């Protein structure tokens, strides 16, 4: 998978060199490129934003600069992901869909966001016909200072679903038993007793059928409690 991220803060993406994602790049499974939006400016101040038409607080990111940055990345089959708190809520199902794509391009907005004509421009039929799809995505109901952290969250959730990225692929197989795609039952490891707390007997029984039933029940209880 090819991943591009465009940002005014490339340093935010330092953690992508760590852990599974770092290894996936070493293995050649993922080609991740971070692009500094300011490198596409041509004025002395490297301006990336201006005041909003219609007035109001905050600044809006300039469409020309975004166009310069995105044009070379969106020449064929690609998913453009515009990060905005007003976007569609990211989910495990979305992560699974994106994990099957060839090329993801993350546009990290700062300030009050990116001039909406950037979304409009790349949503035109000539882009759709060449395989460019545009998505506005949010990672939850709260406001971040910018899209960088949201892009990191998405990149981590998506790339771990790519075959070969996880050290132990059985963890994925187990997750997928659950419709949401994640484990919900409580887990225990050594020691068998810790600060007076034991491990549920059933987990020591070796009876895998009963263990599966117990875990299912615990998952349901937990799901109810955490709604
Ligand atoms: Cl994608 N961006 C910003 N700025 N805030 C958010 C978000 C994105 N998702 C949740 N909050």
JSON list of C-alpha atoms and ligand atoms in Angstrom, two decimals:
[
{"chain": "A", "resi": 1, "resn": "UNK", "atom": "CA", "xyz": [0.00, 0.00, 0.00]},
{"chain": "A", "resi": 2, "resn": "UNK", "atom": "CA", "xyz": [1.16, 3.49, -0.80]},
{"chain": "A", "resi": 3, "resn": "UNK", "atom": "CA", "xyz": [0.32, 6.17, 1.80]},
{"chain": "A", "resi": 4, "resn": "UNK", "atom": "CA", "xyz": [0.93, 9.90, 1.42]},
{"chain": "A", "resi": 5, "resn": "UNK", "atom": "CA", "xyz": [0.19, 12.45, 4.13]},
{"chain": "A", "resi": 6, "resn": "UNK", "atom": "CA", "xyz": [0.27, 16.20, 3.51]},
{"chain": "A", "resi": 7, "resn": "UNK", "atom": "CA", "xyz": [0.75, 18.41, 6.59]},
{"chain": "A", "resi": 8, "resn": "UNK", "atom": "CA", "xyz": [2.36, 21.61, 7.83]},
{"chain": "A", "resi": 9, "resn": "UNK", "atom": "CA", "xyz": [3.79, 19.55, 10.73]},
{"chain": "A", "resi": 10, "resn": "UNK", "atom": "CA", "xyz": [5.69, 16.58, 9.28]},
{"chain": "A", "resi": 11, "resn": "UNK", "atom": "CA", "xyz": [7.24, 15.95, 12.74]},
{"chain": "A", "resi": 12, "resn": "UNK", "atom": "CA", "xyz": [3.83, 14.76, 13.99]},
{"chain": "A", "resi": 13, "resn": "UNK", "atom": "CA", "xyz": [4.41, 11.61, 11.94]},
{"chain": "A", "resi": 14, "resn": "UNK", "atom": "CA", "xyz": [7.62, 10.53, 13.70]},
{"chain": "A", "resi": 15, "resn": "UNK", "atom": "CA", "xyz": [5.81, 7.62, 15.46]},
{"chain": "A", "resi": 16, "resn": "UNK", "atom": "CA", "xyz": [5.14, 5.98, 12.07]},
{"chain": "A", "resi": 17, "resn": "UNK", "atom": "CA", "xyz": [8.77, 4.79, 12.16]},
{"chain": "A", "resi": 18, "resn": "UNK", "atom": "CA", "xyz": [8.13, 2.73, 15.30]},
{"chain": "A", "resi": 19, "resn": "UNK", "atom": "CA", "xyz": [6.76, -0.74, 16.03]},
{"chain": "A", "resi": 20, "resn": "UNK", "atom": "CA", "xyz": [4.71, -2.69, 13.49]},
{"chain": "A", "resi": 21, "resn": "UNK", "atom": "CA", "xyz": [4.30, 0.23, 11.09]},
{"chain": "A", "resi": 22, "resn": "UNK", "atom": "CA", "xyz": [8.05, 0.88, 11.04]},
{"chain": "A", "resi": 23, "resn": "UNK", "atom": "CA", "xyz": [8.70, -2.82, 10.36]},
{"chain": "A", "resi": 24, "resn": "UNK", "atom": "CA", "xyz": [6.01, -2.94, 7.66]},
{"chain": "A", "resi": 25, "resn": "UNK", "atom": "CA", "xyz": [7.89, -0.18, 5.82]},
{"chain": "A", "resi": 26, "resn": "UNK", "atom": "CA", "xyz": [11.21, -2.03, 6.21]},
{"chain": "A", "resi": 27, "resn": "UNK", "atom": "CA", "xyz": [9.53, -5.14, 4.77]},
{"chain": "A", "resi": 28, "resn": "UNK", "atom": "CA", "xyz": [8.26, -3.11, 1.80]},
{"chain": "A", "resi": 29, "resn": "UNK", "atom": "CA", "xyz": [4.59, -3.73, 2.64]},
{"chain": "A", "resi": 30, "resn": "UNK", "atom": "CA", "xyz": [3.91, -0.02, 3.06]},
{"chain": "A", "resi": 31, "resn": "UNK", "atom": "CA", "xyz": [5.43, 2.96, 1.27]},
{"chain": "A", "resi": 32, "resn": "UNK", "atom": "CA", "xyz": [4.69, 5.95, 3.52]},
{"chain": "A", "resi": 33, "resn": "UNK", "atom": "CA", "xyz": [5.64, 9.47, 2.41]},
{"chain": "A", "resi": 34, "resn": "UNK", "atom": "CA", "xyz": [5.09, 12.62, 4.48]},
{"chain": "A", "resi": 35, "resn": "UNK", "atom": "CA", "xyz": [4.89, 15.88, 2.50]},
{"chain": "A", "resi": 36, "resn": "UNK", "atom": "CA", "xyz": [5.42, 19.34, 4.00]},
{"chain": "A", "resi": 37, "resn": "UNK", "atom": "CA", "xyz": [2.61, 21.58, 2.72]},
{"chain": "A", "resi": 38, "resn": "UNK", "atom": "CA", "xyz": [4.81, 24.67, 3.17]},
{"chain": "A", "resi": 39, "resn": "UNK", "atom": "CA", "xyz": [7.22, 23.37, 0.53]},
{"chain": "A", "resi": 40, "resn": "UNK", "atom": "CA", "xyz": [4.48, 24.11, -2.04]},
{"chain": "A", "resi": 41, "resn": "UNK", "atom": "CA", "xyz": [4.23, 27.82, -1.13]},
{"chain": "A", "resi": 42, "resn": "UNK", "atom": "CA", "xyz": [5.97, 30.43, -3.28]},
{"chain": "A", "resi": 43, "resn": "UNK", "atom": "CA", "xyz": [5.73, 33.60, -1.16]},
{"chain": "A", "resi": 44, "resn": "UNK", "atom": "CA", "xyz": [8.40, 34.83, 1.28]},
{"chain": "A", "resi": 45, "resn": "UNK", "atom": "CA", "xyz": [6.29, 34.04, 4.34]},
{"chain": "A", "resi": 46, "resn": "UNK", "atom": "CA", "xyz": [5.31, 30.50, 3.24]},
{"chain": "A", "resi": 47, "resn": "UNK", "atom": "CA", "xyz": [1.67, 31.42, 3.77]},
{"chain": "A", "resi": 48, "resn": "UNK", "atom": "CA", "xyz": [-0.77, 28.50, 3.91]},
{"chain": "A", "resi": 49, "resn": "UNK", "atom": "CA", "xyz": [-3.92, 30.23, 5.22]},
{"chain": "A", "resi": 50, "resn": "UNK", "atom": "CA", "xyz": [-6.05, 33.38, 5.08]},
{"chain": "A", "resi": 51, "resn": "UNK", "atom": "CA", "xyz": [-9.17, 34.86, 6.69]},
{"chain": "A", "resi": 52, "resn": "UNK", "atom": "CA", "xyz": [-12.54, 33.29, 5.83]},
{"chain": "A", "resi": 53, "resn": "UNK", "atom": "CA", "xyz": [-14.92, 34.91, 3.30]},
{"chain": "A", "resi": 54, "resn": "UNK", "atom": "CA", "xyz": [-18.04, 35.92, 5.21]},
{"chain": "A", "resi": 55, "resn": "UNK", "atom": "CA", "xyz": [-16.02, 36.72, 8.33]},
{"chain": "A", "resi": 56, "resn": "UNK", "atom": "CA", "xyz": [-15.68, 34.81, 11.56]},
{"chain": "A", "resi": 57, "resn": "UNK", "atom": "CA", "xyz": [-12.91, 33.53, 13.75]},
{"chain": "A", "resi": 58, "resn": "UNK", "atom": "CA", "xyz": [-9.92, 31.52, 12.63]},
{"chain": "A", "resi": 59, "resn": "UNK", "atom": "CA", "xyz": [-8.13, 30.98, 9.36]},
{"chain": "A", "resi": 60, "resn": "UNK", "atom": "CA", "xyz": [-8.85, 28.82, 6.33]},
{"chain": "A", "resi": 61, "resn": "UNK", "atom": "CA", "xyz": [-6.17, 26.91, 4.40]},
{"chain": "A", "resi": 62, "resn": "UNK", "atom": "CA", "xyz": [-5.53, 28.19, 0.87]},
{"chain": "A", "resi": 63, "resn": "UNK", "atom": "CA", "xyz": [-6.84, 26.05, -2.01]},
{"chain": "A", "resi": 64, "resn": "UNK", "atom": "CA", "xyz": [-3.94, 26.92, -4.38]},
{"chain": "A", "resi": 65, "resn": "UNK", "atom": "CA", "xyz": [-1.32, 25.45, -2.03]},
{"chain": "A", "resi": 66, "resn": "UNK", "atom": "CA", "xyz": [-3.38, 22.30, -1.46]},
{"chain": "A", "resi": 67, "resn": "UNK", "atom": "CA", "xyz": [-3.85, 21.97, -5.23]},
{"chain": "A", "resi": 68, "resn": "UNK", "atom": "CA", "xyz": [-0.08, 22.14, -5.79]},
{"chain": "A", "resi": 69, "resn": "UNK", "atom": "CA", "xyz": [0.49, 19.48, -3.11]},
{"chain": "A", "resi": 70, "resn": "UNK", "atom": "CA", "xyz": [-2.31, 17.12, -4.15]},
{"chain": "A", "resi": 71, "resn": "UNK", "atom": "CA", "xyz": [-2.18, 17.28, -7.99]},
{"chain": "A", "resi": 72, "resn": "UNK", "atom": "CA", "xyz": [0.91, 15.04, -8.26]},
{"chain": "A", "resi": 73, "resn": "UNK", "atom": "CA", "xyz": [-0.54, 12.55, -5.74]},
{"chain": "A", "resi": 74, "resn": "UNK", "atom": "CA", "xyz": [-3.95, 12.16, -7.38]},
{"chain": "A", "resi": 75, "resn": "UNK", "atom": "CA", "xyz": [-3.10, 11.17, -10.93]},
{"chain": "A", "resi": 76, "resn": "UNK", "atom": "CA", "xyz": [-4.72, 7.72, -10.77]},
{"chain": "A", "resi": 77, "resn": "UNK", "atom": "CA", "xyz": [-6.43, 5.23, -8.42]},
{"chain": "A", "resi": 78, "resn": "UNK", "atom": "CA", "xyz": [-6.33, 6.86, -4.96]},
{"chain": "A", "resi": 79, "resn": "UNK", "atom": "CA", "xyz": [-8.49, 7.60, -1.92]},
{"chain": "A", "resi": 80, "resn": "UNK", "atom": "CA", "xyz": [-8.18, 11.22, -0.78]},
{"chain": "A", "resi": 81, "resn": "UNK", "atom": "CA", "xyz": [-8.99, 11.39, 2.93]},
{"chain": "A", "resi": 82, "resn": "UNK", "atom": "CA", "xyz": [-9.69, 14.93, 4.13]},
{"chain": "A", "resi": 83, "resn": "UNK", "atom": "CA", "xyz": [-9.49, 15.03, 7.92]},
{"chain": "A", "resi": 84, "resn": "UNK", "atom": "CA", "xyz": [-12.13, 17.23, 9.50]},
{"chain": "A", "resi": 85, "resn": "UNK", "atom": "CA", "xyz": [-14.25, 17.03, 12.68]},
{"chain": "A", "resi": 86, "resn": "UNK", "atom": "CA", "xyz": [-17.25, 17.49, 10.35]},
{"chain": "A", "resi": 87, "resn": "UNK", "atom": "CA", "xyz": [-16.43, 14.29, 8.44]},
{"chain": "A", "resi": 88, "resn": "UNK", "atom": "CA", "xyz": [-17.95, 10.82, 8.57]},
{"chain": "A", "resi": 89, "resn": "UNK", "atom": "CA", "xyz": [-17.04, 8.98, 11.77]},
{"chain": "A", "resi": 90, "resn": "UNK", "atom": "CA", "xyz": [-14.11, 6.57, 11.38]},
{"chain": "A", "resi": 91, "resn": "UNK", "atom": "CA", "xyz": [-14.90, 2.97, 12.34]},
{"chain": "A", "resi": 92, "resn": "UNK", "atom": "CA", "xyz": [-13.37, -0.52, 12.24]},
{"chain": "A", "resi": 93, "resn": "UNK", "atom": "CA", "xyz": [-15.51, -1.27, 9.15]},
{"chain": "A", "resi": 94, "resn": "UNK", "atom": "CA", "xyz": [-14.03, 1.80, 7.41]},
{"chain": "A", "resi": 95, "resn": "UNK", "atom": "CA", "xyz": [-10.51, 0.70, 8.44]},
{"chain": "A", "resi": 96, "resn": "UNK", "atom": "CA", "xyz": [-11.17, -2.71, 6.88]},
{"chain": "A", "resi": 97, "resn": "UNK", "atom": "CA", "xyz": [-12.38, -1.11, 3.63]},
{"chain": "A", "resi": 98, "resn": "UNK", "atom": "CA", "xyz": [-9.41, 1.28, 3.41]},
{"chain": "A", "resi": 99, "resn": "UNK", "atom": "CA", "xyz": [-6.96, -1.57, 4.17]},
{"chain": "A", "resi": 100, "resn": "UNK", "atom": "CA", "xyz": [-7.89, -3.11, 0.79]},
{"chain": "A", "resi": 101, "resn": "UNK", "atom": "CA", "xyz": [-7.06, 0.05, -1.18]},
{"chain": "A", "resi": 102, "resn": "UNK", "atom": "CA", "xyz": [-3.85, 0.63, -3.15]},
{"chain": "A", "resi": 103, "resn": "UNK", "atom": "CA", "xyz": [-3.15, 4.27, -2.37]},
{"chain": "A", "resi": 104, "resn": "UNK", "atom": "CA", "xyz": [-4.33, 6.52, 0.48]},
{"chain": "A", "resi": 105, "resn": "UNK", "atom": "CA", "xyz": [-3.68, 10.28, 0.55]},
{"chain": "A", "resi": 106, "resn": "UNK", "atom": "CA", "xyz": [-4.28, 12.04, 3.89]},
{"chain": "A", "resi": 107, "resn": "UNK", "atom": "CA", "xyz": [-4.90, 15.81, 3.78]},
{"chain": "A", "resi": 108, "resn": "UNK", "atom": "CA", "xyz": [-4.32, 17.17, 7.29]},
{"chain": "A", "resi": 109, "resn": "UNK", "atom": "CA", "xyz": [-6.12, 20.45, 7.80]},
{"chain": "A", "resi": 110, "resn": "UNK", "atom": "CA", "xyz": [-5.23, 22.93, 10.54]},
{"chain": "A", "resi": 111, "resn": "UNK", "atom": "CA", "xyz": [-6.99, 26.09, 11.68]},
{"chain": "A", "resi": 112, "resn": "UNK", "atom": "CA", "xyz": [-10.67, 26.10, 10.67]},
{"chain": "A", "resi": 113, "resn": "UNK", "atom": "CA", "xyz": [-9.99, 23.65, 7.87]},
{"chain": "A", "resi": 114, "resn": "UNK", "atom": "CA", "xyz": [-9.26, 23.57, 4.15]},
{"chain": "A", "resi": 115, "resn": "UNK", "atom": "CA", "xyz": [-11.12, 25.76, 1.60]},
{"chain": "A", "resi": 116, "resn": "UNK", "atom": "CA", "xyz": [-14.06, 23.54, 0.57]},
{"chain": "A", "resi": 117, "resn": "UNK", "atom": "CA", "xyz": [-13.24, 23.95, -3.14]},
{"chain": "A", "resi": 118, "resn": "UNK", "atom": "CA", "xyz": [-10.38, 21.47, -2.68]},
{"chain": "A", "resi": 119, "resn": "UNK", "atom": "CA", "xyz": [-12.96, 18.76, -1.86]},
{"chain": "A", "resi": 120, "resn": "UNK", "atom": "CA", "xyz": [-15.20, 19.99, -4.70]},
{"chain": "A", "resi": 121, "resn": "UNK", "atom": "CA", "xyz": [-12.35, 20.01, -7.24]},
{"chain": "A", "resi": 122, "resn": "UNK", "atom": "CA", "xyz": [-11.13, 16.45, -6.64]},
{"chain": "A", "resi": 123, "resn": "UNK", "atom": "CA", "xyz": [-14.72, 15.14, -6.45]},
{"chain": "A", "resi": 124, "resn": "UNK", "atom": "CA", "xyz": [-15.32, 15.99, -10.13]},
{"chain": "A", "resi": 125, "resn": "UNK", "atom": "CA", "xyz": [-16.18, 13.20, -12.60]},
{"chain": "A", "resi": 126, "resn": "UNK", "atom": "CA", "xyz": [-12.80, 13.30, -14.38]},
{"chain": "A", "resi": 127, "resn": "UNK", "atom": "CA", "xyz": [-11.11, 12.38, -11.08]},
{"chain": "A", "resi": 128, "resn": "UNK", "atom": "CA", "xyz": [-13.74, 9.77, -10.19]},
{"chain": "A", "resi": 129, "resn": "UNK", "atom": "CA", "xyz": [-13.22, 8.25, -13.66]},
{"chain": "A", "resi": 130, "resn": "UNK", "atom": "CA", "xyz": [-9.50, 7.93, -13.04]},
{"chain": "A", "resi": 131, "resn": "UNK", "atom": "CA", "xyz": [-10.17, 6.16, -9.70]},
{"chain": "A", "resi": 132, "resn": "UNK", "atom": "CA", "xyz": [-9.88, 9.10, -7.27]},
{"chain": "A", "resi": 133, "resn": "UNK", "atom": "CA", "xyz": [-12.39, 8.92, -4.40]},
{"chain": "A", "resi": 134, "resn": "UNK", "atom": "CA", "xyz": [-12.78, 11.72, -1.89]},
{"chain": "A", "resi": 135, "resn": "UNK", "atom": "CA", "xyz": [-13.74, 11.14, 1.75]},
{"chain": "A", "resi": 136, "resn": "UNK", "atom": "CA", "xyz": [-14.17, 13.56, 4.65]},
{"chain": "A", "resi": 137, "resn": "UNK", "atom": "CA", "xyz": [-13.42, 11.68, 7.85]},
{"chain": "A", "resi": 138, "resn": "UNK", "atom": "CA", "xyz": [-13.51, 12.47, 11.59]},
{"chain": "A", "resi": 139, "resn": "UNK", "atom": "CA", "xyz": [-12.21, 10.14, 14.31]},
{"chain": "A", "resi": 140, "resn": "UNK", "atom": "CA", "xyz": [-14.77, 11.12, 16.97]},
{"chain": "A", "resi": 141, "resn": "UNK", "atom": "CA", "xyz": [-16.95, 13.75, 18.57]},
{"chain": "A", "resi": 142, "resn": "UNK", "atom": "CA", "xyz": [-14.33, 16.17, 19.86]},
{"chain": "A", "resi": 143, "resn": "UNK", "atom": "CA", "xyz": [-12.23, 18.85, 18.20]},
{"chain": "A", "resi": 144, "resn": "UNK", "atom": "CA", "xyz": [-8.48, 18.41, 17.68]},
{"chain": "A", "resi": 145, "resn": "UNK", "atom": "CA", "xyz": [-6.05, 21.18, 16.75]},
{"chain": "A", "resi": 146, "resn": "UNK", "atom": "CA", "xyz": [-5.59, 19.58, 13.34]},
{"chain": "A", "resi": 147, "resn": "UNK", "atom": "CA", "xyz": [-5.89, 16.41, 11.32]},
{"chain": "A", "resi": 148, "resn": "UNK", "atom": "CA", "xyz": [-2.40, 15.02, 12.04]},
{"chain": "A", "resi": 149, "resn": "UNK", "atom": "CA", "xyz": [-3.27, 12.96, 15.11]},
{"chain": "A", "resi": 150, "resn": "UNK", "atom": "CA", "xyz": [-6.46, 11.74, 13.39]},
{"chain": "A", "resi": 151, "resn": "UNK", "atom": "CA", "xyz": [-4.39, 10.64, 10.37]},
{"chain": "A", "resi": 152, "resn": "UNK", "atom": "CA", "xyz": [-2.03, 8.74, 12.70]},
{"chain": "A", "resi": 153, "resn": "UNK", "atom": "CA", "xyz": [-4.98, 6.98, 14.31]},
{"chain": "A", "resi": 154, "resn": "UNK", "atom": "CA", "xyz": [-6.38, 6.00, 10.91]},
{"chain": "A", "resi": 155, "resn": "UNK", "atom": "CA", "xyz": [-3.00, 4.89, 9.53]},
{"chain": "A", "resi": 156, "resn": "UNK", "atom": "CA", "xyz": [-2.45, 2.63, 12.55]},
{"chain": "A", "resi": 157, "resn": "UNK", "atom": "CA", "xyz": [-5.94, 1.10, 12.44]},
{"chain": "A", "resi": 158, "resn": "UNK", "atom": "CA", "xyz": [-5.80, 0.56, 8.66]},
{"chain": "A", "resi": 159, "resn": "UNK", "atom": "CA", "xyz": [-2.25, -0.76, 8.22]},
{"chain": "A", "resi": 160, "resn": "UNK", "atom": "CA", "xyz": [-2.50, -3.42, 10.93]},
{"chain": "A", "resi": 161, "resn": "UNK", "atom": "CA", "xyz": [-5.22, -5.06, 8.80]},
{"chain": "A", "resi": 162, "resn": "UNK", "atom": "CA", "xyz": [-2.88, -5.44, 5.80]},
{"chain": "A", "resi": 163, "resn": "UNK", "atom": "CA", "xyz": [-1.71, -9.07, 5.45]},
{"chain": "A", "resi": 164, "resn": "UNK", "atom": "CA", "xyz": [1.84, -9.47, 6.79]},
{"chain": "A", "resi": 165, "resn": "UNK", "atom": "CA", "xyz": [1.85, -6.34, 8.96]},
{"chain": "A", "resi": 166, "resn": "UNK", "atom": "CA", "xyz": [0.85, -8.05, 12.24]},
{"chain": "A", "resi": 167, "resn": "UNK", "atom": "CA", "xyz": [3.41, -10.38, 13.80]},
{"chain": "A", "resi": 168, "resn": "UNK", "atom": "CA", "xyz": [0.70, -12.83, 14.79]},
{"chain": "A", "resi": 169, "resn": "UNK", "atom": "CA", "xyz": [-2.10, -13.00, 12.17]},
{"chain": "A", "resi": 170, "resn": "UNK", "atom": "CA", "xyz": [-4.20, -15.11, 14.58]},
{"chain": "A", "resi": 171, "resn": "UNK", "atom": "CA", "xyz": [-4.97, -11.95, 16.56]},
{"chain": "A", "resi": 172, "resn": "UNK", "atom": "CA", "xyz": [-6.79, -10.64, 13.46]},
{"chain": "A", "resi": 173, "resn": "UNK", "atom": "CA", "xyz": [-8.68, -13.89, 12.91]},
{"chain": "A", "resi": 174, "resn": "UNK", "atom": "CA", "xyz": [-9.82, -13.79, 16.54]},
{"chain": "A", "resi": 175, "resn": "UNK", "atom": "CA", "xyz": [-10.89, -10.14, 16.34]},
{"chain": "A", "resi": 176, "resn": "UNK", "atom": "CA", "xyz": [-12.99, -10.78, 13.27]},
{"chain": "A", "resi": 177, "resn": "UNK", "atom": "CA", "xyz": [-15.25, -13.19, 15.22]},
{"chain": "A", "resi": 178, "resn": "UNK", "atom": "CA", "xyz": [-16.78, -10.06, 16.65]},
{"chain": "A", "resi": 179, "resn": "UNK", "atom": "CA", "xyz": [-18.89, -7.98, 14.27]},
{"chain": "A", "resi": 180, "resn": "UNK", "atom": "CA", "xyz": [-17.17, -4.76, 15.33]},
{"chain": "A", "resi": 181, "resn": "UNK", "atom": "CA", "xyz": [-13.82, -6.45, 14.80]},
{"chain": "A", "resi": 182, "resn": "UNK", "atom": "CA", "xyz": [-12.38, -6.11, 18.28]},
{"chain": "A", "resi": 183, "resn": "UNK", "atom": "CA", "xyz": [-11.94, -8.17, 21.41]},
{"chain": "A", "resi": 184, "resn": "UNK", "atom": "CA", "xyz": [-14.29, -7.25, 24.20]},
{"chain": "A", "resi": 185, "resn": "UNK", "atom": "CA", "xyz": [-13.74, -9.87, 26.90]},
{"chain": "A", "resi": 186, "resn": "UNK", "atom": "CA", "xyz": [-11.31, -9.31, 29.81]},
{"chain": "A", "resi": 187, "resn": "UNK", "atom": "CA", "xyz": [-7.85, -10.89, 29.57]},
{"chain": "A", "resi": 188, "resn": "UNK", "atom": "CA", "xyz": [-5.50, -12.38, 32.16]},
{"chain": "A", "resi": 189, "resn": "UNK", "atom": "CA", "xyz": [-1.90, -13.61, 32.18]},
{"chain": "A", "resi": 190, "resn": "UNK", "atom": "CA", "xyz": [0.68, -14.66, 34.80]},
{"chain": "A", "resi": 191, "resn": "UNK", "atom": "CA", "xyz": [0.82, -14.63, 37.78]},
{"chain": "A", "resi": 192, "resn": "UNK", "atom": "CA", "xyz": [-2.24, -16.73, 38.64]},
{"chain": "A", "resi": 193, "resn": "UNK", "atom": "CA", "xyz": [-2.74, -14.58, 41.74]},
{"chain": "A", "resi": 194, "resn": "UNK", "atom": "CA", "xyz": [-1.85, -10.88, 41.92]},
{"chain": "A", "resi": 195, "resn": "UNK", "atom": "CA", "xyz": [-2.43, -8.67, 45.02]},
{"chain": "A", "resi": 196, "resn": "UNK", "atom": "CA", "xyz": [-5.16, -11.04, 46.18]},
{"chain": "A", "resi": 197, "resn": "UNK", "atom": "CA", "xyz": [-6.94, -11.20, 42.82]},
{"chain": "A", "resi": 198, "resn": "UNK", "atom": "CA", "xyz": [-7.19, -14.57, 41.07]},
{"chain": "A", "resi": 199, "resn": "UNK", "atom": "CA", "xyz": [-7.91, -15.58, 37.48]},
{"chain": "A", "resi": 200, "resn": "UNK", "atom": "CA", "xyz": [-11.40, -16.89, 36.56]},
{"chain": "A", "resi": 201, "resn": "UNK", "atom": "CA", "xyz": [-11.32, -20.73, 37.08]},
{"chain": "A", "resi": 202, "resn": "UNK", "atom": "CA", "xyz": [-12.78, -21.41, 33.64]},
{"chain": "A", "resi": 203, "resn": "UNK", "atom": "CA", "xyz": [-9.68, -19.97, 31.94]},
{"chain": "A", "resi": 204, "resn": "UNK", "atom": "CA", "xyz": [-7.51, -22.57, 33.70]},
{"chain": "A", "resi": 205, "resn": "UNK", "atom": "CA", "xyz": [-9.79, -25.49, 32.77]},
{"chain": "A", "resi": 206, "resn": "UNK", "atom": "CA", "xyz": [-8.45, -26.19, 29.27]},
{"chain": "A", "resi": 207, "resn": "UNK", "atom": "CA", "xyz": [-12.08, -26.55, 28.09]},
{"chain": "A", "resi": 208, "resn": "UNK", "atom": "CA", "xyz": [-11.99, -24.39, 24.98]},
{"chain": "A", "resi": 209, "resn": "UNK", "atom": "CA", "xyz": [-15.72, -24.68, 24.25]},
{"chain": "A", "resi": 210, "resn": "UNK", "atom": "CA", "xyz": [-16.64, -23.44, 27.74]},
{"chain": "A", "resi": 211, "resn": "UNK", "atom": "CA", "xyz": [-13.94, -20.74, 27.60]},
{"chain": "A", "resi": 212, "resn": "UNK", "atom": "CA", "xyz": [-15.40, -19.43, 24.31]},
{"chain": "A", "resi": 213, "resn": "UNK", "atom": "CA", "xyz": [-18.90, -19.33, 25.87]},
{"chain": "A", "resi": 214, "resn": "UNK", "atom": "CA", "xyz": [-17.64, -17.52, 28.97]},
{"chain": "A", "resi": 215, "resn": "UNK", "atom": "CA", "xyz": [-15.78, -14.95, 26.87]},
{"chain": "A", "resi": 216, "resn": "UNK", "atom": "CA", "xyz": [-18.87, -14.31, 24.73]},
{"chain": "A", "resi": 217, "resn": "UNK", "atom": "CA", "xyz": [-20.95, -13.72, 27.87]},
{"chain": "A", "resi": 218, "resn": "UNK", "atom": "CA", "xyz": [-18.31, -11.37, 29.35]},
{"chain": "A", "resi": 219, "resn": "UNK", "atom": "CA", "xyz": [-18.12, -9.46, 26.07]},
{"chain": "A", "resi": 220, "resn": "UNK", "atom": "CA", "xyz": [-21.89, -8.95, 26.08]},
{"chain": "A", "resi": 221, "resn": "UNK", "atom": "CA", "xyz": [-21.85, -7.73, 29.69]},
{"chain": "A", "resi": 222, "resn": "UNK", "atom": "CA", "xyz": [-19.01, -5.32, 28.95]},
{"chain": "A", "resi": 223, "resn": "UNK", "atom": "CA", "xyz": [-20.70, -4.01, 25.79]},
{"chain": "A", "resi": 224, "resn": "UNK", "atom": "CA", "xyz": [-23.89, -3.27, 27.77]},
{"chain": "A", "resi": 225, "resn": "UNK", "atom": "CA", "xyz": [-21.94, -1.49, 30.53]},
{"chain": "A", "resi": 226, "resn": "UNK", "atom": "CA", "xyz": [-19.92, 0.69, 28.12]},
{"chain": "A", "resi": 227, "resn": "UNK", "atom": "CA", "xyz": [-22.74, 1.97, 25.88]},
{"chain": "B", "resi": 1, "resn": "LIG", "atom": "CL1", "xyz": [-10.17, 14.46, 11.55]},
{"chain": "B", "resi": 1, "resn": "LIG", "atom": "N1", "xyz": [-9.76, 16.77, 12.74]},
{"chain": "B", "resi": 1, "resn": "LIG", "atom": "C1", "xyz": [-9.89, 17.62, 13.77]},
{"chain": "B", "resi": 1, "resn": "LIG", "atom": "N2", "xyz": [-9.33, 18.82, 13.68]},
{"chain": "B", "resi": 1, "resn": "LIG", "atom": "N3", "xyz": [-10.56, 17.34, 14.88]},
{"chain": "B", "resi": 1, "resn": "LIG", "atom": "C2", "xyz": [-11.11, 16.11, 14.94]},
{"chain": "B", "resi": 1, "resn": "LIG", "atom": "C3", "xyz": [-11.00, 15.18, 13.91]},
{"chain": "B", "resi": 1, "resn": "LIG", "atom": "C4", "xyz": [-10.31, 15.54, 12.80]},
{"chain": "B", "resi": 1, "resn": "LIG", "atom": "N4", "xyz": [-11.65, 14.06, 14.29]},
{"chain": "B", "resi": 1, "resn": "LIG", "atom": "C5", "xyz": [-12.12, 14.31, 15.48]},
{"chain": "B", "resi": 1, "resn": "LIG", "atom": "N5", "xyz": [-11.82, 15.54, 15.90]}
]
